Structures are given as C-alpha cells and as structure tokens.
mmCIF file of N, CA and C in Angstrom:
data_model
loop_
_atom_site.group_PDB
_atom_site.id
_atom_site.type_symbol
_atom_site.label_atom_id
_atom_site.label_comp_id
_atom_site.label_asym_id
_atom_site.label_seq_id
_atom_site.Cartn_x
_atom_site.Cartn_y
_atom_site.Cartn_z
ATOM 1 N N UNK A 1 -36.367 4.285 10.403
ATOM 2 C CA UNK A 1 -35.721 4.795 11.642
ATOM 3 C C UNK A 1 -35.060 3.917 11.813
ATOM 4 N N UNK A 2 -33.522 3.994 11.335
ATOM 5 C CA UNK A 2 -32.854 3.219 12.327
ATOM 6 C C UNK A 2 -32.291 3.754 13.497
ATOM 7 N N UNK A 3 -31.709 2.528 14.288
ATOM 8 C CA UNK A 3 -31.318 2.612 15.582
ATOM 9 C C UNK A 3 -29.976 4.491 15.781
ATOM 10 N N UNK A 4 -29.236 3.898 15.173
ATOM 11 C CA UNK A 4 -28.382 5.575 15.394
ATOM 12 C C UNK A 4 -28.888 6.551 15.375
ATOM 13 N N UNK A 5 -30.012 6.648 14.622
ATOM 14 C CA UNK A 5 -29.992 7.560 13.746
ATOM 15 C C UNK A 5 -31.085 8.099 15.262
ATOM 16 N N UNK A 6 -32.196 7.278 15.784
ATOM 17 C CA UNK A 6 -32.828 7.110 16.576
ATOM 18 C C UNK A 6 -32.443 7.846 18.223
ATOM 19 N N UNK A 7 -30.604 7.291 18.216
ATOM 20 C CA UNK A 7 -30.346 7.323 19.701
ATOM 21 C C UNK A 7 -29.385 9.305 19.010
ATOM 22 N N UNK A 8 -29.153 9.210 18.641
ATOM 23 C CA UNK A 8 -28.208 10.558 17.796
ATOM 24 C C UNK A 8 -30.163 11.921 18.328
ATOM 25 N N UNK A 9 -30.804 11.113 17.320
ATOM 26 C CA UNK A 9 -31.624 12.490 17.800
ATOM 27 C C UNK A 9 -32.253 12.682 18.902
ATOM 28 N N UNK A 10 -32.184 11.111 19.932
ATOM 29 C CA UNK A 10 -32.931 11.561 21.392
ATOM 30 C C UNK A 10 -31.514 12.155 22.067
ATOM 31 N N UNK A 11 -30.366 11.796 21.758
ATOM 32 C CA UNK A 11 -29.524 12.895 22.603
ATOM 33 C C UNK A 11 -29.359 14.283 21.994
ATOM 34 N N UNK A 12 -29.620 14.898 21.055
ATOM 35 C CA UNK A 12 -29.720 16.065 20.902
ATOM 36 C C UNK A 12 -30.995 16.796 21.359
ATOM 37 N N UNK A 13 -32.051 15.618 21.983
ATOM 38 C CA UNK A 13 -32.997 16.176 22.482
ATOM 39 C C UNK A 13 -32.482 16.876 23.741
ATOM 40 N N UNK A 14 -31.848 15.417 24.174
ATOM 41 C CA UNK A 14 -31.965 15.285 25.735
ATOM 42 C C UNK A 14 -30.273 16.365 26.460
ATOM 43 N N UNK A 15 -29.521 17.064 25.027
ATOM 44 C CA UNK A 15 -28.670 18.502 24.972
ATOM 45 C C UNK A 15 -29.212 19.456 25.067
ATOM 46 N N UNK A 16 -30.388 19.086 24.454
ATOM 47 C CA UNK A 16 -30.882 20.888 24.594
ATOM 48 C C UNK A 16 -32.121 21.600 25.960
ATOM 49 N N UNK A 17 -32.586 20.200 25.823
ATOM 50 C CA UNK A 17 -33.547 20.956 27.573
ATOM 51 C C UNK A 17 -32.318 20.513 28.458
ATOM 52 N N UNK A 18 -31.277 19.776 28.977
ATOM 53 C CA UNK A 18 -30.528 20.318 29.765
ATOM 54 C C UNK A 18 -30.200 21.782 29.696
ATOM 55 N N UNK A 19 -29.501 22.410 28.291
ATOM 56 C CA UNK A 19 -28.481 23.609 28.335
ATOM 57 C C UNK A 19 -29.620 24.574 28.514
ATOM 58 N N UNK A 20 -31.402 24.426 27.900
ATOM 59 C CA UNK A 20 -32.696 25.403 28.481
ATOM 60 C C UNK A 20 -32.221 25.209 29.588
ATOM 61 N N UNK A 21 -32.678 24.199 30.562
ATOM 62 C CA UNK A 21 -32.468 24.114 31.483
ATOM 63 C C UNK A 21 -30.948 24.848 32.939
ATOM 64 N N UNK A 22 -30.492 24.557 31.815
ATOM 65 C CA UNK A 22 -28.701 25.057 33.008
ATOM 66 C C UNK A 22 -29.078 26.874 32.966
ATOM 67 N N UNK A 23 -29.542 27.272 31.712
ATOM 68 C CA UNK A 23 -29.988 28.495 31.506
ATOM 69 C C UNK A 23 -30.771 29.302 32.606
ATOM 70 N N UNK A 24 -31.901 28.862 32.255
ATOM 71 C CA UNK A 24 -33.225 28.652 33.573
ATOM 72 C C UNK A 24 -32.360 28.932 34.546
ATOM 73 N N UNK A 25 -32.215 27.739 35.163
ATOM 74 C CA UNK A 25 -31.050 28.146 36.729
ATOM 75 C C UNK A 25 -30.445 28.862 37.076
ATOM 76 N N UNK A 26 -29.387 28.931 35.835
ATOM 77 C CA UNK A 26 -28.768 30.437 36.159
ATOM 78 C C UNK A 26 -28.992 31.445 35.999
ATOM 79 N N UNK A 27 -30.028 32.502 35.129
ATOM 80 C CA UNK A 27 -30.356 33.397 35.261
ATOM 81 C C UNK A 27 -31.440 33.908 35.413
ATOM 82 N N UNK A 28 -32.662 32.726 35.312
ATOM 83 C CA UNK A 28 -34.260 33.105 35.890
ATOM 84 C C UNK A 28 -34.734 32.691 37.175
ATOM 85 N N UNK A 29 -33.427 31.751 38.034
ATOM 86 C CA UNK A 29 -34.237 31.488 40.075
ATOM 87 C C UNK A 29 -33.052 32.188 40.770
ATOM 88 N N UNK A 30 -33.793 32.591 42.236
ATOM 89 C CA UNK A 30 -32.307 32.399 43.213
ATOM 90 C C UNK A 30 -31.674 31.404 42.988
ATOM 91 N N UNK A 31 -31.346 30.597 42.221
ATOM 92 C CA UNK A 31 -30.524 29.196 42.949
ATOM 93 C C UNK A 31 -29.317 29.179 42.083
ATOM 94 N N UNK A 32 -29.274 30.306 41.555
ATOM 95 C CA UNK A 32 -28.184 30.801 40.173
ATOM 96 C C UNK A 32 -26.848 30.332 41.125
ATOM 97 N N UNK A 33 -26.667 31.191 42.191
ATOM 98 C CA UNK A 33 -25.305 30.714 42.773
ATOM 99 C C UNK A 33 -25.253 29.583 42.922
ATOM 100 N N UNK A 34 -26.096 29.092 43.713
ATOM 101 C CA UNK A 34 -26.123 27.124 44.034
ATOM 102 C C UNK A 34 -25.110 26.567 43.000
ATOM 103 N N UNK A 35 -26.365 26.890 41.084
ATOM 104 C CA UNK A 35 -25.808 26.098 40.266
ATOM 105 C C UNK A 35 -24.909 26.628 40.296
ATOM 106 N N UNK A 36 -24.177 27.185 39.824
ATOM 107 C CA UNK A 36 -22.555 27.601 40.024
ATOM 108 C C UNK A 36 -21.477 26.744 40.697
ATOM 109 N N UNK A 37 -22.539 26.781 41.355
ATOM 110 C CA UNK A 37 -21.164 26.528 42.551
ATOM 111 C C UNK A 37 -20.733 25.014 42.343
ATOM 112 N N UNK A 38 -22.182 24.277 41.998
ATOM 113 C CA UNK A 38 -21.903 22.870 42.220
ATOM 114 C C UNK A 38 -21.694 22.372 40.335
ATOM 115 N N UNK A 39 -21.899 22.654 39.697
ATOM 116 C CA UNK A 39 -21.157 22.958 37.661
ATOM 117 C C UNK A 39 -19.766 23.032 38.303
ATOM 118 N N UNK A 40 -19.246 24.034 38.974
ATOM 119 C CA UNK A 40 -17.755 24.359 39.240
ATOM 120 C C UNK A 40 -17.040 23.472 39.836
ATOM 121 N N UNK A 41 -17.881 22.824 41.195
ATOM 122 C CA UNK A 41 -17.062 21.071 41.564
ATOM 123 C C UNK A 41 -17.269 20.256 40.620
ATOM 124 N N UNK A 42 -18.756 19.920 40.172
ATOM 125 C CA UNK A 42 -18.460 18.679 38.900
ATOM 126 C C UNK A 42 -16.845 19.055 38.084
ATOM 127 N N UNK A 43 -17.057 19.854 37.670
ATOM 128 C CA UNK A 43 -15.696 20.163 36.776
ATOM 129 C C UNK A 43 -14.418 19.918 37.296
ATOM 130 N N UNK A 44 -14.326 20.676 38.149
ATOM 131 C CA UNK A 44 -13.164 20.069 38.894
ATOM 132 C C UNK A 44 -12.690 18.743 39.323
ATOM 133 N N UNK A 45 -13.691 18.229 40.061
ATOM 134 C CA UNK A 45 -14.154 16.646 39.921
ATOM 135 C C UNK A 45 -13.331 15.763 38.724
ATOM 136 N N UNK A 46 -14.063 16.250 38.467
ATOM 137 C CA UNK A 46 -14.175 15.014 36.801
ATOM 138 C C UNK A 46 -12.848 15.396 36.416
ATOM 139 N N UNK A 47 -12.264 16.806 35.800
ATOM 140 C CA UNK A 47 -10.960 17.243 35.379
ATOM 141 C C UNK A 47 -10.061 16.367 36.085
ATOM 142 N N UNK A 48 -9.706 16.571 37.537
ATOM 143 C CA UNK A 48 -9.096 16.353 38.189
ATOM 144 C C UNK A 48 -9.084 14.385 39.209
ATOM 145 N N UNK A 49 -10.693 14.239 38.678
ATOM 146 C CA UNK A 49 -9.909 12.372 38.732
ATOM 147 C C UNK A 49 -9.535 12.266 37.760
ATOM 148 N N UNK A 50 -9.557 12.365 36.608
ATOM 149 C CA UNK A 50 -9.267 12.163 35.126
ATOM 150 C C UNK A 50 -7.462 12.360 35.249
ATOM 151 N N UNK A 51 -7.235 13.010 35.062
ATOM 152 C CA UNK A 51 -5.980 13.687 35.420
ATOM 153 C C UNK A 51 -5.226 12.399 37.132
ATOM 154 N N UNK A 52 -6.399 12.518 37.935
ATOM 155 C CA UNK A 52 -5.709 11.132 38.921
ATOM 156 C C UNK A 52 -5.644 9.927 38.431
ATOM 157 N N UNK A 53 -6.141 9.897 38.023
ATOM 158 C CA UNK A 53 -6.258 8.058 37.283
ATOM 159 C C UNK A 53 -5.307 7.975 35.683
ATOM 160 N N UNK A 54 -4.708 8.968 35.097
ATOM 161 C CA UNK A 54 -3.325 9.335 34.496
ATOM 162 C C UNK A 54 -2.356 8.448 35.685
ATOM 163 N N UNK A 55 -2.501 10.045 36.146
ATOM 164 C CA UNK A 55 -1.121 9.352 37.248
ATOM 165 C C UNK A 55 -0.773 7.978 37.862
ATOM 166 N N UNK A 56 -2.142 7.974 38.619
ATOM 167 C CA UNK A 56 -2.464 6.414 39.432
ATOM 168 C C UNK A 56 -1.867 5.040 37.721
ATOM 169 N N UNK A 57 -1.979 5.368 36.900
ATOM 170 C CA UNK A 57 -1.785 4.259 35.414
ATOM 171 C C UNK A 57 -0.417 4.251 35.533
ATOM 172 N N UNK A 58 0.037 5.643 35.187
ATOM 173 C CA UNK A 58 1.384 5.878 35.199
ATOM 174 C C UNK A 58 2.384 5.378 36.897
ATOM 175 N N UNK A 59 1.961 5.669 37.623
ATOM 176 C CA UNK A 59 2.751 5.032 38.697
ATOM 177 C C UNK A 59 3.015 3.149 38.677
ATOM 178 N N UNK A 60 1.626 2.591 38.391
ATOM 179 C CA UNK A 60 1.543 1.720 38.635
ATOM 180 C C UNK A 60 1.805 0.629 37.046
ATOM 181 N N UNK A 61 1.965 0.718 36.563
ATOM 182 C CA UNK A 61 2.142 -0.052 35.530
ATOM 183 C C UNK A 61 4.296 0.072 35.213
ATOM 184 N N UNK A 62 4.109 -0.981 35.311
ATOM 185 C CA UNK A 62 5.481 -1.776 34.914
ATOM 186 C C UNK A 62 6.250 -0.931 34.114
ATOM 187 N N UNK A 63 7.530 -0.216 33.913
ATOM 188 C CA UNK A 63 7.933 -0.294 32.516
ATOM 189 C C UNK A 63 8.258 -1.171 31.619
ATOM 190 N N UNK A 64 8.152 -0.799 30.075
ATOM 191 C CA UNK A 64 8.509 -1.762 28.913
ATOM 192 C C UNK A 64 10.027 -2.385 29.575
ATOM 193 N N UNK A 65 9.982 -3.528 28.347
ATOM 194 C CA UNK A 65 11.310 -3.886 28.515
ATOM 195 C C UNK A 65 12.630 -3.469 27.046
ATOM 196 N N UNK A 66 13.624 -3.142 27.852
ATOM 197 C CA UNK A 66 14.323 -2.272 26.725
ATOM 198 C C UNK A 66 13.745 -3.164 25.106
ATOM 199 N N UNK A 67 14.671 -2.110 23.896
ATOM 200 C CA UNK A 67 14.456 -2.603 23.292
ATOM 201 C C UNK A 67 15.394 -4.048 23.034
ATOM 202 N N UNK A 68 16.762 -3.371 22.917
ATOM 203 C CA UNK A 68 17.583 -4.750 22.374
ATOM 204 C C UNK A 68 17.511 -6.319 23.604
ATOM 205 N N UNK A 69 16.619 -6.130 25.044
ATOM 206 C CA UNK A 69 16.125 -7.711 25.193
ATOM 207 C C UNK A 69 14.810 -8.253 24.515
ATOM 208 N N UNK A 70 13.820 -7.273 23.694
ATOM 209 C CA UNK A 70 12.944 -7.808 22.595
ATOM 210 C C UNK A 70 14.027 -7.941 21.909
ATOM 211 N N UNK A 71 14.804 -7.823 20.776
ATOM 212 C CA UNK A 71 15.586 -8.133 20.177
ATOM 213 C C UNK A 71 16.341 -9.343 19.781
ATOM 214 N N UNK A 72 17.236 -9.343 21.189
ATOM 215 C CA UNK A 72 17.695 -10.581 21.841
ATOM 216 C C UNK A 72 16.894 -11.694 21.448
ATOM 217 N N UNK A 73 15.621 -11.912 22.051
ATOM 218 C CA UNK A 73 14.518 -12.449 22.523
ATOM 219 C C UNK A 73 13.942 -13.198 20.760
ATOM 220 N N UNK A 74 14.039 -11.883 20.171
ATOM 221 C CA UNK A 74 13.092 -12.101 18.612
ATOM 222 C C UNK A 74 14.946 -12.914 18.032
ATOM 223 N N UNK A 75 15.588 -12.935 17.890
ATOM 224 C CA UNK A 75 17.347 -13.331 17.545
ATOM 225 C C UNK A 75 17.042 -14.594 17.870
ATOM 226 N N UNK A 76 17.266 -15.299 19.315
ATOM 227 C CA UNK A 76 16.794 -16.595 19.688
ATOM 228 C C UNK A 76 15.687 -17.385 19.122
ATOM 229 N N UNK A 77 14.370 -16.401 19.069
ATOM 230 C CA UNK A 77 13.785 -17.426 18.148
ATOM 231 C C UNK A 77 13.831 -17.574 16.587
ATOM 232 N N UNK A 78 14.426 -16.976 16.187
ATOM 233 C CA UNK A 78 14.841 -16.980 15.170
ATOM 234 C C UNK A 78 15.041 -18.421 14.794
ATOM 235 N N UNK A 79 16.951 -18.601 15.708
ATOM 236 C CA UNK A 79 17.809 -19.186 15.474
ATOM 237 C C UNK A 79 16.830 -20.108 15.615
ATOM 238 N N UNK A 80 16.344 -20.701 16.700
ATOM 239 C CA UNK A 80 15.506 -22.181 16.882
ATOM 240 C C UNK A 80 14.701 -22.557 15.675
ATOM 241 N N UNK A 81 13.985 -21.626 14.946
ATOM 242 C CA UNK A 81 13.526 -21.577 13.716
ATOM 243 C C UNK A 81 14.203 -22.009 13.211
ATOM 244 N N UNK A 82 15.111 -21.699 12.021
ATOM 245 C CA UNK A 82 16.666 -22.221 11.408
ATOM 246 C C UNK A 82 16.462 -23.371 11.640
ATOM 247 N N UNK A 83 17.398 -23.609 13.192
ATOM 248 C CA UNK A 83 17.931 -24.543 13.522
ATOM 249 C C UNK A 83 16.217 -26.461 13.757
ATOM 250 N N UNK A 84 15.608 -25.976 13.556
ATOM 251 C CA UNK A 84 14.254 -26.851 13.172
ATOM 252 C C UNK A 84 14.296 -27.070 12.199
ATOM 253 N N UNK A 85 13.851 -25.691 11.710
ATOM 254 C CA UNK A 85 13.825 -26.130 9.577
ATOM 255 C C UNK A 85 14.891 -26.722 8.717
ATOM 256 N N UNK A 86 15.861 -26.539 9.648
ATOM 257 C CA UNK A 86 17.424 -27.560 9.139
ATOM 258 C C UNK A 86 17.172 -28.956 8.954
ATOM 259 N N UNK A 87 16.837 -29.145 10.282
ATOM 260 C CA UNK A 87 16.155 -30.263 11.066
ATOM 261 C C UNK A 87 15.491 -31.471 10.143
ATOM 262 N N UNK A 88 14.113 -30.682 9.896
ATOM 263 C CA UNK A 88 13.459 -31.375 9.342
ATOM 264 C C UNK A 88 14.241 -31.357 7.428
ATOM 265 N N UNK A 89 14.548 -30.380 6.723
ATOM 266 C CA UNK A 89 14.664 -30.900 5.337
ATOM 267 C C UNK A 89 16.154 -32.483 5.607
ATOM 268 N N UNK A 90 17.201 -32.273 6.662
ATOM 269 C CA UNK A 90 17.639 -33.279 6.926
ATOM 270 C C UNK A 90 17.000 -34.759 6.871
ATOM 271 N N UNK A 91 15.885 -34.752 7.956
ATOM 272 C CA UNK A 91 14.708 -35.731 7.917
ATOM 273 C C UNK A 91 14.434 -36.081 6.588
ATOM 274 N N UNK A 92 13.704 -34.935 5.968
ATOM 275 C CA UNK A 92 13.000 -35.197 4.806
ATOM 276 C C UNK A 92 14.220 -36.078 3.487
ATOM 277 N N UNK A 93 15.323 -35.473 3.290
ATOM 278 C CA UNK A 93 16.177 -36.639 2.668
ATOM 279 C C UNK A 93 16.483 -37.726 2.651
#
C-alpha cells in the first residue's frame, strides 16, 4: 500500500470517528447545548478569521504598477537590447 492510500484511509477513519462522536455528543448526552455553542463559535472564528486575513492582506498590499509604466519599462529594455545588438554587429564587421 502506498503512502497516499494510507493517508487517505487514515483521514477517512478519523473523519468518521469525529462525525460519530459529534452525533453522540449532540444528541445523546446532556452536553449537547455546550457542544453546539462551541461548534458555532469555532465556525464563526474560522470564517471571520479568514475574512479578516483577506482584509488585512488587501489593506497592506501595495497597488500594482499601472500597465503604462510596465509597457514603458519593456520598451526601454527592448531599445537597450536593440542598441547592444547593433553595437555587437558593428564590432563583428
């Protein structure tokens, strides 16, 4: 059995155990309200934590250069390369 298959089977078994434990804790124990509160809290933390991270990234990332500036830089580099190739051709003759 290769490693990927073993990891896949392990994840499957762990997931099924967690699902069954959650169902048991939610429906068959007196702790069901606490389990639901904890689950809801974790979901809110994860979802809004991701949104906060996205917002922080958008707020702190500098804006990209305008396309016009990039085109000018490319044109300048092409002109330099053309001049260098002309000089090399002249030296070769």
